[in-house]
Structure formats: structure tokens, C-alpha cells
Tab-separated table of C-alpha atoms in Angstrom:
chain	number	residue	atom	x	y	z
R	1	MET	CA	7.783	26.779	2.073
R	2	ALA	CA	6.571	25.719	-1.248
R	3	LEU	CA	8.713	26.543	-3.856
R	4	LYS	CA	7.159	29.396	-5.956
R	5	GLY	CA	7.527	30.114	-9.914
R	6	LEU	CA	9.608	33.157	-9.309
R	7	ASP	CA	11.639	31.155	-7.602
R	8	ILE	CA	12.763	28.945	-10.149
R	9	PHE	CA	12.466	31.516	-12.826
R	10	LYS	CA	15.557	33.265	-10.621
R	11	LEU	CA	17.069	29.875	-11.468
R	12	SER	CA	16.526	29.768	-15.599
R	13	PRO	CA	18.336	30.701	-18.366
R	14	LYS	CA	15.946	33.189	-19.277
R	15	LYS	CA	15.924	32.213	-23.024
R	16	ASN	CA	12.790	33.179	-24.435
R	17	CYS	CA	12.555	29.788	-26.365
R	18	LYS	CA	9.630	27.392	-27.392
R	19	GLU	CA	12.251	24.483	-26.292
R	20	CYS	CA	10.792	23.488	-22.791
R	21	GLY	CA	7.162	23.139	-24.427
R	22	SER	CA	6.448	26.997	-22.981
R	23	PRO	CA	6.808	30.049	-24.571
R	24	THR	CA	8.555	31.946	-22.062
R	25	CYS	CA	10.848	30.684	-19.019
R	26	MET	CA	8.475	32.512	-16.573
R	27	ALA	CA	5.684	30.187	-18.085
R	28	PHE	CA	7.799	27.196	-17.730
R	29	SER	CA	8.818	28.285	-14.438
R	30	MET	CA	4.936	28.468	-12.832
R	31	LYS	CA	4.620	25.044	-14.729
R	32	VAL	CA	7.306	23.503	-12.883
R	33	ALA	CA	6.253	25.105	-9.631
R	34	GLN	CA	2.660	23.451	-10.079
R	35	GLY	CA	4.334	20.127	-10.997
R	36	ALA	CA	2.785	20.282	-14.633
R	37	ALA	CA	6.102	20.233	-16.154
R	38	ASP	CA	9.736	18.314	-15.563
R	39	ILE	CA	12.616	20.633	-15.119
R	40	ASN	CA	14.414	18.586	-17.306
R	41	ALA	CA	12.451	19.460	-19.942
R	42	CYS	CA	14.137	22.360	-20.780
R	43	PRO	CA	17.545	21.868	-22.141
R	44	TYR	CA	19.282	25.320	-20.827
R	45	PHE	CA	18.912	25.111	-16.876
R	46	SER	CA	22.284	24.173	-15.460
R	47	GLU	CA	23.088	21.176	-13.461
R	48	ASP	CA	23.776	23.250	-10.387
R	49	ALA	CA	20.582	25.076	-11.057
R	50	LYS	CA	18.797	21.358	-11.420
R	51	ALA	CA	20.556	20.648	-8.344
R	52	GLN	CA	18.887	23.060	-6.165
R	53	LEU	CA	15.475	22.692	-7.461
R	54	SER	CA	15.617	18.815	-7.125
R	55	GLU	CA	16.636	19.404	-3.192
R	56	ALA	CA	13.859	22.173	-3.260
R	57	THR	CA	10.874	20.383	-4.893
R	58	ALA	CA	11.807	16.985	-3.234
R	59	PRO	CA	9.263	15.938	-1.040
R	60	PRO	CA	9.739	16.677	2.887
R	61	MET	CA	9.904	12.917	3.514
R	62	LYS	CA	12.703	10.699	1.725
R	63	THR	CA	11.340	8.196	-0.074
R	64	VAL	CA	13.629	5.378	0.469
R	65	LYS	CA	13.648	1.942	-1.093
R	66	VAL	CA	14.307	-1.584	0.842
R	67	GLY	CA	14.175	-4.962	-0.180
R	68	ALA	CA	15.282	-6.298	-3.614
R	69	GLY	CA	13.394	-8.269	-6.671
R	70	ASP	CA	9.723	-8.740	-5.962
R	71	ALA	CA	10.601	-8.039	-2.648
R	72	GLU	CA	11.299	-4.265	-3.074
R	73	TYR	CA	9.107	-1.965	-1.398
R	74	THR	CA	9.216	2.021	-1.853
R	75	LEU	CA	8.793	3.634	1.916
R	76	GLY	CA	8.180	7.651	2.487
R	77	GLY	CA	7.566	10.294	-0.121
R	78	GLU	CA	4.899	11.455	1.984
R	79	THR	CA	3.684	15.138	1.016
R	80	VAL	CA	0.530	15.688	2.960
R	81	LEU	CA	-0.417	14.857	6.671
R	82	GLU	CA	-4.380	13.932	5.935
R	83	ARG	CA	-5.232	11.289	2.990
R	84	HIS	CA	-8.319	13.706	2.023
R	85	GLU	CA	-5.587	16.670	1.202
R	86	LYS	CA	-3.870	14.891	-1.588
R	87	THR	CA	-3.214	11.226	-1.409
R	88	PHE	CA	-0.848	8.953	0.421
R	89	VAL	CA	1.743	7.800	-1.265
R	90	SER	CA	3.708	4.457	0.091
R	91	LYS	CA	1.896	1.677	1.555
R	92	THR	CA	2.110	0.952	5.438
R	93	ARG	CA	4.150	-2.748	5.099
R	94	TYR	CA	3.792	-5.185	7.587
R	95	ALA	CA	6.133	-7.596	9.441
R	96	SER	CA	6.059	-10.618	11.749
R	97	THR	CA	8.822	-11.169	14.099
R	98	LEU	CA	11.305	-13.815	14.724
R	99	CYS	CA	13.945	-13.916	17.576
R	100	ASN	CA	17.129	-15.838	18.689
R	101	CYS	CA	15.196	-15.908	21.948
R	102	MET	CA	12.773	-18.720	20.555
R	103	ASP	CA	13.367	-22.398	20.581
R	104	GLU	CA	14.109	-23.944	17.023
R	105	ALA	CA	10.753	-25.471	17.099
R	106	ALA	CA	8.801	-22.126	17.724
R	107	ILE	CA	10.916	-20.587	14.946
R	108	ASP	CA	9.911	-23.324	12.590
R	109	ALA	CA	5.974	-23.095	13.845
R	110	ARG	CA	6.075	-19.221	12.747
R	111	LEU	CA	8.223	-19.590	9.451
R	112	ALA	CA	5.397	-22.039	8.852
R	113	GLU	CA	2.791	-19.444	9.772
R	114	ILE	CA	3.964	-16.600	7.671
R	115	PRO	CA	3.218	-17.695	4.330
R	116	LYS	CA	-0.604	-18.637	4.837
R	117	VAL	CA	-1.113	-14.817	4.792
R	118	ASP	CA	-1.543	-14.580	0.862
R	119	TYR	CA	-4.718	-13.435	-0.681
R	120	GLU	CA	-5.650	-11.236	-3.867
R	121	ARG	CA	-8.151	-8.106	-3.334
R	122	ILE	CA	-8.875	-6.012	-6.330
R	123	GLY	CA	-6.024	-6.911	-8.214
R	124	GLU	CA	-3.811	-6.445	-5.201
R	125	ARG	CA	-1.841	-9.195	-3.310
R	126	MET	CA	-1.728	-9.375	0.170
R	127	ILE	CA	1.214	-10.740	2.173
R	128	VAL	CA	3.288	-10.598	5.382
R	129	GLU	CA	5.917	-8.369	3.571
R	130	MET	CA	8.740	-8.215	5.919
R	131	ILE	CA	10.265	-10.407	8.778
R	132	TYR	CA	11.498	-8.877	11.770
R	133	VAL	CA	14.686	-10.729	12.886
R	134	ASN	CA	15.522	-9.321	16.477
R	135	TYR	CA	18.496	-10.203	17.978
R	136	SER	CA	18.780	-11.007	21.826
R	137	ALA	CA	22.157	-11.266	23.782
R	138	GLU	CA	20.592	-14.244	25.808
R	139	GLY	CA	19.357	-16.012	22.813
R	140	GLN	CA	19.884	-19.730	22.355
R	141	TYR	CA	19.367	-19.917	18.891
R	142	ASP	CA	22.603	-18.964	16.492
R	143	TYR	CA	21.261	-15.459	14.885
R	144	VAL	CA	23.048	-16.255	11.550
R	145	GLU	CA	21.138	-19.159	11.140
R	146	LEU	CA	18.050	-17.606	11.793
R	147	VAL	CA	18.658	-14.833	9.455
R	148	LYS	CA	18.982	-17.412	6.917
R	149	LYS	CA	16.307	-18.901	7.919
R	150	ALA	CA	14.349	-15.902	7.618
R	151	ALA	CA	15.731	-14.745	4.470
R	152	ALA	CA	14.817	-18.051	2.229
R	153	LEU	CA	11.127	-16.902	2.612
R	154	GLY	CA	12.038	-14.459	-0.134
R	155	ARG	CA	10.371	-11.499	2.247
R	156	THR	CA	12.154	-8.668	2.818
R	157	LEU	CA	14.177	-8.448	6.461
R	158	VAL	CA	14.292	-5.852	9.060
R	159	LEU	CA	17.592	-6.583	11.161
R	160	GLY	CA	16.837	-5.793	14.876
R	161	VAL	CA	20.245	-5.692	16.424
R	162	THR	CA	22.469	-3.148	17.561
R	163	ASP	CA	25.728	-5.300	18.369
R	164	VAL	CA	27.733	-4.026	15.597
R	165	GLU	CA	29.708	-7.309	14.961
R	166	VAL	CA	26.548	-9.509	15.079
R	167	ALA	CA	25.309	-7.003	12.460
R	168	LYS	CA	28.307	-7.425	10.388
R	169	ALA	CA	27.982	-10.873	10.273
R	170	ALA	CA	24.008	-10.960	9.664
R	171	LEU	CA	24.342	-8.764	6.521
R	172	ALA	CA	27.250	-11.451	5.138
R	173	VAL	CA	24.408	-13.764	4.634
R	174	CYS	CA	21.593	-11.382	3.444
R	175	LYS	CA	22.966	-8.207	2.321
R	176	ASP	CA	22.011	-8.837	-1.279
R	177	GLY	CA	17.987	-8.630	-0.451
R	178	LYS	CA	18.607	-5.331	0.871
R	179	PRO	CA	17.269	-5.257	4.466
R	180	VAL	CA	16.995	-2.684	6.913
R	181	LEU	CA	19.407	-2.643	9.679
R	182	ASN	CA	17.794	-1.194	12.249
R	183	GLY	CA	20.414	-0.914	15.194
R	184	ALA	CA	21.825	2.678	15.294
R	185	THR	CA	21.667	4.342	18.389
R	186	ALA	CA	23.272	7.485	20.228
R	187	GLU	CA	26.231	5.358	21.032
R	188	ASN	CA	27.082	2.931	18.325
R	189	PHE	CA	25.769	5.462	15.445
R	190	LYS	CA	29.178	5.940	13.559
R	191	GLU	CA	30.013	2.173	13.718
R	192	MET	CA	26.462	1.407	12.775
R	193	ASN	CA	26.871	3.997	9.857
R	194	ALA	CA	30.073	2.209	8.679
R	195	VAL	CA	28.662	-1.144	8.720
R	196	ALA	CA	25.280	-0.185	6.834
R	197	THR	CA	27.175	2.210	4.419
R	198	GLU	CA	29.291	-0.687	3.457
R	199	ALA	CA	26.596	-3.238	3.119
R	200	GLY	CA	24.375	-0.534	0.771
R	201	VAL	CA	21.821	-1.282	3.075
R	202	VAL	CA	18.947	1.244	5.053
R	203	LEU	CA	20.157	2.328	8.319
R	204	GLY	CA	17.596	2.125	11.206
R	205	VAL	CA	17.658	4.860	14.132
R	206	THR	CA	16.296	4.364	17.636
R	207	GLY	CA	16.516	6.389	20.588
R	208	LYS	CA	15.228	6.298	24.414
R	209	ASP	CA	13.497	9.433	23.417
R	210	ILE	CA	11.888	11.906	20.658
R	211	ASN	CA	14.967	14.257	21.404
R	212	GLU	CA	17.394	11.785	21.325
R	213	LEU	CA	16.296	10.810	17.821
R	214	TYR	CA	16.683	13.411	16.675
R	215	ASP	CA	20.110	14.251	17.726
R	216	THR	CA	20.960	10.734	16.277
R	217	VAL	CA	19.742	11.446	13.073
R	218	LYS	CA	20.852	14.702	12.702
R	219	ALA	CA	24.518	13.336	13.398
R	220	LEU	CA	23.902	10.598	10.827
R	221	GLU	CA	23.188	12.765	8.241
R	222	ASP	CA	26.269	14.818	9.355
R	223	LEU	CA	28.081	11.626	8.343
R	224	GLY	CA	26.431	12.099	4.740
R	225	ASN	CA	24.096	9.363	5.486
R	226	LYS	CA	20.442	10.019	4.471
R	227	ASN	CA	19.594	6.156	3.825
R	228	LEU	CA	17.310	6.108	7.115
R	229	VAL	CA	14.261	4.903	8.687
R	230	ILE	CA	13.593	6.142	12.202
R	231	ASP	CA	12.409	3.588	15.140
R	232	THR	CA	9.698	5.537	16.680
R	233	THR	CA	8.713	2.791	18.907
R	234	GLY	CA	8.573	3.933	22.749
R	235	ALA	CA	8.453	2.161	26.226
R	236	THR	CA	4.336	2.426	26.162
R	237	VAL	CA	1.764	2.784	22.988
R	238	LYS	CA	0.910	6.305	24.233
R	239	GLU	CA	4.613	7.258	23.679
R	240	THR	CA	5.068	5.473	20.644
R	241	PHE	CA	2.061	7.273	18.992
R	242	ALA	CA	3.125	10.527	20.372
R	243	ASN	CA	6.653	9.851	18.500
R	244	THR	CA	5.384	8.823	15.379
R	245	VAL	CA	2.981	11.562	14.797
R	246	MET	CA	5.514	14.432	16.104
R	247	VAL	CA	8.069	12.867	13.441
R	248	ARG	CA	5.740	12.858	10.688
R	249	LYS	CA	4.524	16.413	11.570
R	250	ALA	CA	7.847	17.788	11.701
R	251	ALA	CA	8.672	16.516	8.643
R	252	ILE	CA	5.692	17.809	6.773
R	253	LYS	CA	3.937	20.651	8.715
R	254	ASP	CA	7.556	22.414	9.671
R	255	ASN	CA	9.368	21.174	6.815
R	256	ASP	CA	12.433	19.553	9.222
R	257	ARG	CA	14.010	17.519	6.951
R	258	THR	CA	16.117	16.039	9.475
R	259	PHE	CA	12.690	13.913	10.812
R	260	GLY	CA	11.748	13.674	7.083
R	261	TYR	CA	12.435	9.372	6.893
R	262	PRO	CA	9.862	6.368	7.132
R	263	SER	CA	9.040	5.159	10.137
R	264	ILE	CA	8.972	1.970	12.011
R	265	VAL	CA	6.633	0.892	14.642
R	266	ASN	CA	7.363	-2.409	16.729
R	267	LEU	CA	4.158	-3.583	17.901
R	268	ALA	CA	5.636	-6.764	19.142
R	269	LYS	CA	7.309	-4.646	22.020
R	270	VAL	CA	4.500	-2.115	23.353
R	271	ALA	CA	1.804	-4.876	23.150
R	272	LYS	CA	3.708	-8.093	23.586
R	273	GLY	CA	1.463	-11.117	23.875
R	274	ASP	CA	-1.724	-9.425	23.092
R	275	ALA	CA	-2.280	-10.350	19.260
R	276	HIS	CA	-5.931	-8.549	19.178
R	277	LEU	CA	-4.223	-5.138	20.783
R	278	GLN	CA	-1.264	-5.308	18.089
R	279	ALA	CA	-4.345	-5.721	15.166
R	280	ALA	CA	-6.260	-3.056	16.545
R	281	LEU	CA	-3.153	-0.648	16.912
R	282	ALA	CA	-1.790	-1.390	13.715
R	283	SER	CA	-5.122	0.164	12.026
R	284	ILE	CA	-4.267	3.222	13.898
R	285	PHE	CA	-0.457	3.579	13.119
R	286	THR	CA	-1.704	2.352	9.369
R	287	ILE	CA	-3.432	5.665	9.626
R	288	LYS	CA	-0.815	7.750	11.566
R	289	TYR	CA	1.352	6.904	10.340
R	290	GLY	CA	3.864	3.855	10.398
R	291	SER	CA	5.748	3.067	7.270
R	292	ILE	CA	6.785	-0.682	8.721
R	293	VAL	CA	4.324	-1.990	11.065
R	294	VAL	CA	5.820	-4.662	13.187
R	295	PHE	CA	3.201	-7.633	14.857
R	296	GLU	CA	4.703	-10.929	16.853
R	297	ASN	CA	2.763	-12.639	14.483
R	298	LEU	CA	0.552	-11.605	11.553
R	299	THR	CA	-2.380	-13.938	11.314
R	300	TYR	CA	-4.504	-14.883	8.329
R	301	SER	CA	-7.778	-13.337	10.778
R	302	GLU	CA	-5.893	-10.436	11.859
R	303	ALA	CA	-4.632	-9.692	8.249
R	304	LEU	CA	-8.098	-9.869	6.557
R	305	PRO	CA	-9.334	-6.439	7.730
R	306	LEU	CA	-5.925	-4.766	8.419
R	307	TYR	CA	-5.344	-4.948	4.820
R	308	GLY	CA	-8.631	-4.215	3.453
R	309	LEU	CA	-8.221	-0.621	5.781
R	310	ARG	CA	-4.900	-0.396	3.933
R	311	GLN	CA	-6.082	-0.539	0.722
R	312	ASN	CA	-8.798	2.174	1.669
R	313	ILE	CA	-6.212	4.583	2.860
R	314	PHE	CA	-3.433	4.150	0.348
R	315	THR	CA	-5.986	4.308	-2.954
R	316	ASP	CA	-5.985	7.980	-4.204
R	317	PRO	CA	-9.478	8.971	-3.118
R	318	GLN	CA	-10.116	10.688	-6.413
R	319	LYS	CA	-9.676	7.515	-8.136
R	320	PRO	CA	-12.550	4.731	-7.826
R	321	MET	CA	-11.125	1.241	-6.946
R	322	ARG	CA	-12.155	-1.077	-9.536
R	323	VAL	CA	-12.453	-4.732	-10.009
R	324	GLU	CA	-11.076	-6.332	-12.729
R	325	PRO	CA	-14.177	-7.044	-15.571
R	326	GLY	CA	-15.005	-10.552	-16.432
R	327	ILE	CA	-16.558	-13.424	-15.231
R	328	TYR	CA	-16.572	-14.712	-11.416
R	329	PRO	CA	-17.992	-17.897	-10.821
R	330	ILE	CA	-19.824	-18.156	-7.513
R	331	ASN	CA	-20.725	-20.849	-5.437
R	332	GLY	CA	-18.970	-23.453	-7.927
R	333	ALA	CA	-20.880	-22.100	-11.053
R	334	ASP	CA	-20.521	-23.307	-14.285
R	335	GLU	CA	-21.520	-22.380	-17.999
R	336	ASN	CA	-25.012	-23.766	-16.891
R	337	SER	CA	-25.534	-21.251	-14.237
R	338	ILE	CA	-27.710	-18.517	-14.058
R	339	CYS	CA	-25.952	-15.224	-14.738
R	340	LEU	CA	-25.924	-11.916	-13.067
R	341	THR	CA	-24.579	-8.653	-14.167
R	342	THR	CA	-23.301	-5.791	-11.942
R	343	VAL	CA	-20.448	-2.564	-12.865
R	344	ASP	CA	-16.678	-2.844	-11.667
R	345	PHE	CA	-16.948	-0.195	-8.447
R	346	ALA	CA	-15.003	-2.223	-5.821
R	347	LEU	CA	-18.109	-1.417	-3.185
R	348	THR	CA	-20.663	-2.987	-5.193
R	349	TYR	CA	-18.849	-6.038	-5.819
R	350	PHE	CA	-17.997	-6.742	-2.672
R	351	LEU	CA	-21.597	-6.544	-1.734
R	352	VAL	CA	-23.196	-8.129	-4.255
R	353	SER	CA	-20.697	-11.200	-4.437
R	354	GLY	CA	-21.070	-11.591	-0.705
R	355	GLU	CA	-24.722	-11.591	-0.982
R	356	LEU	CA	-24.567	-14.437	-3.820
R	357	GLU	CA	-22.126	-16.514	-1.767
R	358	ARG	CA	-24.544	-16.073	1.084
R	359	SER	CA	-27.328	-17.681	-0.878
R	360	GLY	CA	-25.495	-20.832	-1.518
R	361	VAL	CA	-27.026	-20.568	-5.536
R	362	PRO	CA	-24.809	-20.936	-7.815
R	363	VAL	CA	-24.477	-17.695	-10.059
R	364	ASN	CA	-21.934	-16.113	-12.985
R	365	LEU	CA	-21.299	-12.824	-11.509
R	366	ILE	CA	-20.530	-11.397	-14.762
R	367	ILE	CA	-18.403	-7.551	-14.136
R	368	SER	CA	-18.570	-5.220	-16.876
R	369	ASP	CA	-16.467	-2.338	-17.613
R	370	ALA	CA	-18.424	1.154	-16.226
R	371	GLY	CA	-15.345	3.126	-15.430
R	372	GLY	CA	-15.180	2.398	-11.822
R	373	LEU	CA	-18.565	3.974	-11.212
R	374	SER	CA	-21.613	2.632	-8.964
R	375	VAL	CA	-24.761	1.504	-10.656
R	376	LEU	CA	-26.978	4.908	-11.130
R	377	THR	CA	-23.945	6.898	-11.655
R	378	ALA	CA	-22.676	4.663	-14.355
R	379	TRP	CA	-26.045	4.557	-16.080
R	380	ALA	CA	-26.268	8.417	-15.775
R	381	ALA	CA	-23.103	8.838	-17.544
R	382	GLY	CA	-23.695	6.143	-20.119
R	383	LYS	CA	-21.190	3.987	-18.762
R	384	LEU	CA	-23.684	1.371	-17.962
R	385	SER	CA	-26.400	0.733	-20.889
R	386	SER	CA	-27.750	-1.545	-23.244
R	387	GLY	CA	-25.076	-0.487	-25.690
R	388	THR	CA	-22.279	-0.964	-23.167
R	389	ILE	CA	-23.975	-4.821	-22.313
R	390	GLU	CA	-23.978	-5.693	-25.597
R	391	LYS	CA	-20.344	-4.532	-26.259
R	392	PHE	CA	-19.133	-6.501	-23.564
R	393	TRP	CA	-20.625	-9.595	-24.319
R	394	LYS	CA	-19.350	-9.498	-27.764
R	395	GLU	CA	-15.735	-8.444	-26.348
R	396	HIS	CA	-15.692	-11.231	-24.037
R	397	ASP	CA	-17.861	-14.211	-26.118
R	398	ILE	CA	-19.826	-14.686	-22.839
R	399	GLU	CA	-21.982	-16.427	-25.067
R	400	GLY	CA	-19.563	-18.881	-26.380
R	401	LYS	CA	-18.393	-19.582	-22.654
R	402	ILE	CA	-21.863	-19.670	-21.105
R	403	LYS	CA	-24.801	-21.833	-22.090
R	404	ASN	CA	-27.616	-20.383	-19.588
R	405	ARG	CA	-29.373	-17.835	-21.116
R	406	GLN	CA	-30.767	-16.475	-18.062
R	407	LEU	CA	-29.351	-12.512	-16.898
R	408	ILE	CA	-30.221	-11.079	-13.618
R	409	ILE	CA	-29.575	-7.269	-14.090
R	410	PRO	CA	-29.333	-4.420	-11.302
R	411	GLY	CA	-32.985	-3.382	-9.840
R	412	LYS	CA	-32.233	0.356	-10.118
R	413	VAL	CA	-31.586	0.114	-14.121
R	414	ALA	CA	-34.734	-1.925	-14.425
R	415	VAL	CA	-35.598	0.643	-17.123
R	416	LEU	CA	-33.042	-1.264	-19.211
R	417	LYS	CA	-34.998	-4.647	-19.457
R	418	GLY	CA	-36.933	-4.000	-22.990
R	419	GLU	CA	-33.425	-2.536	-24.659
R	420	ILE	CA	-31.064	-5.050	-23.300
R	421	GLU	CA	-33.957	-8.060	-24.516
R	422	ALA	CA	-33.677	-5.977	-28.075
R	423	LYS	CA	-29.342	-6.265	-27.885
R	424	LEU	CA	-29.494	-9.620	-26.440
R	425	PRO	CA	-32.051	-11.869	-28.512
R	426	GLY	CA	-32.419	-15.268	-26.969
R	427	TRP	CA	-31.886	-14.129	-23.348
R	428	GLU	CA	-34.235	-13.818	-20.433
R	429	ILE	CA	-33.771	-10.332	-18.732
R	430	ILE	CA	-34.527	-10.823	-14.971
R	431	ILE	CA	-34.719	-7.675	-12.937
R	432	ALA	CA	-32.894	-7.697	-9.338
R	433	PRO	CA	-33.780	-6.658	-5.964
R	434	ALA	CA	-33.278	-2.400	-5.655
R	435	GLU	CA	-30.476	-3.668	-2.523
R	436	ALA	CA	-27.948	-6.490	-2.652
R	437	VAL	CA	-29.148	-7.675	0.481
R	438	GLN	CA	-32.633	-8.686	-0.684
R	439	LEU	CA	-30.756	-11.054	-3.287
R	440	VAL	CA	-30.419	-14.274	-0.880
R	441	LYS	CA	-34.114	-14.481	-0.924
R	442	PHE	CA	-34.519	-13.645	-4.432
R	443	LEU	CA	-32.452	-16.223	-5.719
R	444	LYS	CA	-33.513	-18.803	-3.114
R	445	ASP	CA	-37.270	-18.443	-4.478
R	446	MET	CA	-36.265	-18.310	-8.377
R	447	GLN	CA	-35.007	-22.026	-7.577
């Protein structure tokens, strides 16, 4: 149940003051309930009242931090079931698997593959963020040595180990990196709790079914540990999906905080040996509702569309995705190559740049600041005009960086041609086709 302003007012000091940015405590309480004010802005609330309110206003899913330094990630903190309701908070993170059951050559080959997934899209670096290091009692390779090798890549580790002594030995060499210890079961949760607590790491909880998961999480909370993630992986894809959705619904819809933790979905287990199925399932669990999704081996070709999906899902729907304004040389363009300008709306950029690349013609794609709006919307809002283009040219010294004086403008704003020619004397303004798909023929015909 959502906290109401009256609930907060009952805990307030009821001083009719302006210290907290509001003329009355009731008005201030209403702002806090709406998320428009911070309870700490009022110096008269007692620490006990603040503690009560902090617990009551916390997201139904706990926010958990894993990893350290550049490899630190935030999981959980979600407040809605569907992105369109508000927004998702913490991105799904992807992991590749290592196992001490693999031989040394296979381990080294897998470790060499992981760094190959590394590229940037709309200002976001996309890599395999985590390595799931699985322990098998029948494995021939030394598990601690495997953990050391994995840690050397600088990625956040998830230790898939239920043997308490092996877990202790592994954490002894990697605990500073704040891995996830995914090893608490109904049988060993007390011992694993002690190991994870001593090392100061997040503890992963597994169970044979959803009921055992719930009971084990509850038992760990009774021991005072709320630094948890829940492994929702079942025996089949169907069971895994059901578990993952039920855990999220119980936390957010039913406000059952025992299930209010991030989740691990291990596709290397439920779709073993089938890379294409793992990639397809990863798209599902990115939307519903994996916090960490584990592959056997996430390759570049599988990662490229998956990270694009993730970026779309975990972008605030009320804020358009933008690319950084600037000059983007396409097909080896240099200072003598023709110029084409458009807006910084990400979809427009990818459509236009893709067609430019397909044409094979060297072009300097100049992206101006249009507030993340599409061409016509930016023009209607006054963010794409002869004046904004002139300003952008001066601020970025376009004429000092590019010798070519031909500029192609979007066909949908052909009306700006004369105005731009007046603002940019010496430039030949050329009107592009109305649709990006027509750029290939257009550019080839110009040559």
C-alpha cells in the first residue's frame, strides 16, 4: 500500500514552520508522499520517525550493489511491473560462464572470447559485465585458480558454489571485488550466510521450487541478512519463467518484501548447448525480469541485438535517446568529403548513418543538438532552424574542420534551404530525399 501524506503527517513534529520548504507540516508531508520532497529537509523529524518512513517509502524491491570500482553495478530497486507504467531502474546484466569441469584450453578460449564483446552505442559502453564461475565436485581444474583467472579480467564475478569450504577458499582470493556468492540452499543457508556476511558480499539463494526459495529467503532475513539475490532458475524454461515472474509480482504487486530482491536467471543451465535459444530467452528475461542473465558464452553477434533491446527497455520512456552532437565521418570521410546534417534523435541517427554506410560514399554526418527530437518535431519546436544550425557551426568550428562546402539537409525541412544559405554564406545547400532509404541512390547519383 502506498504511503499517504496523512501517514507521514502523523509522524511529523507538527511545527507550523517554513524550515523544510513548506508553510505547514501537512503540506510538506504531502510533498514527501508524492516524492517531491526529501524527509531530511525537515530538521524536526525524529530519527525514529525518519527510520520508519525510510522503510515504508523504500522500493518494494531492494536495491543491491555488486562488484567494485568500474565493475560495480546496481541491481533491483524496481517499482513497477511494466516499463510504460513509469520506468525500469536497474539494467539487466549479462554473464558468461566458466566451470572447473572445463579443461584448461577451453577455459582460456572462453576467457579470450569475453573481452571481444566491447562496443559503444549512444554513449553507453556494452560489455559482458559478469562472469559466472561454476563449481562442480567432479571438476578436474582447481576452482580457486579458475576464480583467480576470471577475476583477472576485471569483471564482476558470480560464484556458483554450494560447498561451504570451497566458497570460503574462493572468496579469500576475490572478496575485494565484491562478487555474488550464489550458493545458499535450504540445507546450507546458515553456513553460507556466515561466509557471505564475513566476506561482505551479496548472497544468492537457490531452491528446488518456488516454495523452498521463499522459505530459505525468509530464514536468511530472520538471521538478519537482506543483502540477497534470488536464483529463479528452475528445471525447465517454463518453470524458470514462472518463478521469475512470480517473484517480481509478489514483490511489486503484492508488496511481499520477502521476494523483494533481484534475480539470477541461468540460461546456461536450462538451455545448455543451444546458443541461439539462450539469446532468444535472454530477450524475454531482459523484459521479464532477470537482473543477472547467465549465458554459456555470450558472443558479439548475439550481444549486438540484445544490448540494443536492453538499451531501449531501460531508457526512461519520457526521455528520448540521443546521440552526442558532433561530426561523424562515415566510410572514411575526411575534411574534403561532402557534409550531411540531421538531428540527434537516436533512431534518426541510426537510420541515416546505416544508409550512408550502405552507400559507400564518404560523408561527414554532422549531428546538431535538437533536444533528442525527430526532424519534423525539432523543426516545429524551433530546435532545428537556420539559426540553430548557424549557432552549431560556430560553436563547433565546422568551417575550420571541414574544407568541403556542400551541405545536405533533411528533405522534410526543405523549406529551410534559403534561410540556411543566408546564414552560411559560401555553402551549397542540397536537399536530401524525404526518406533515409533513398539516400543510397541519391548519393551515388551525386558522384
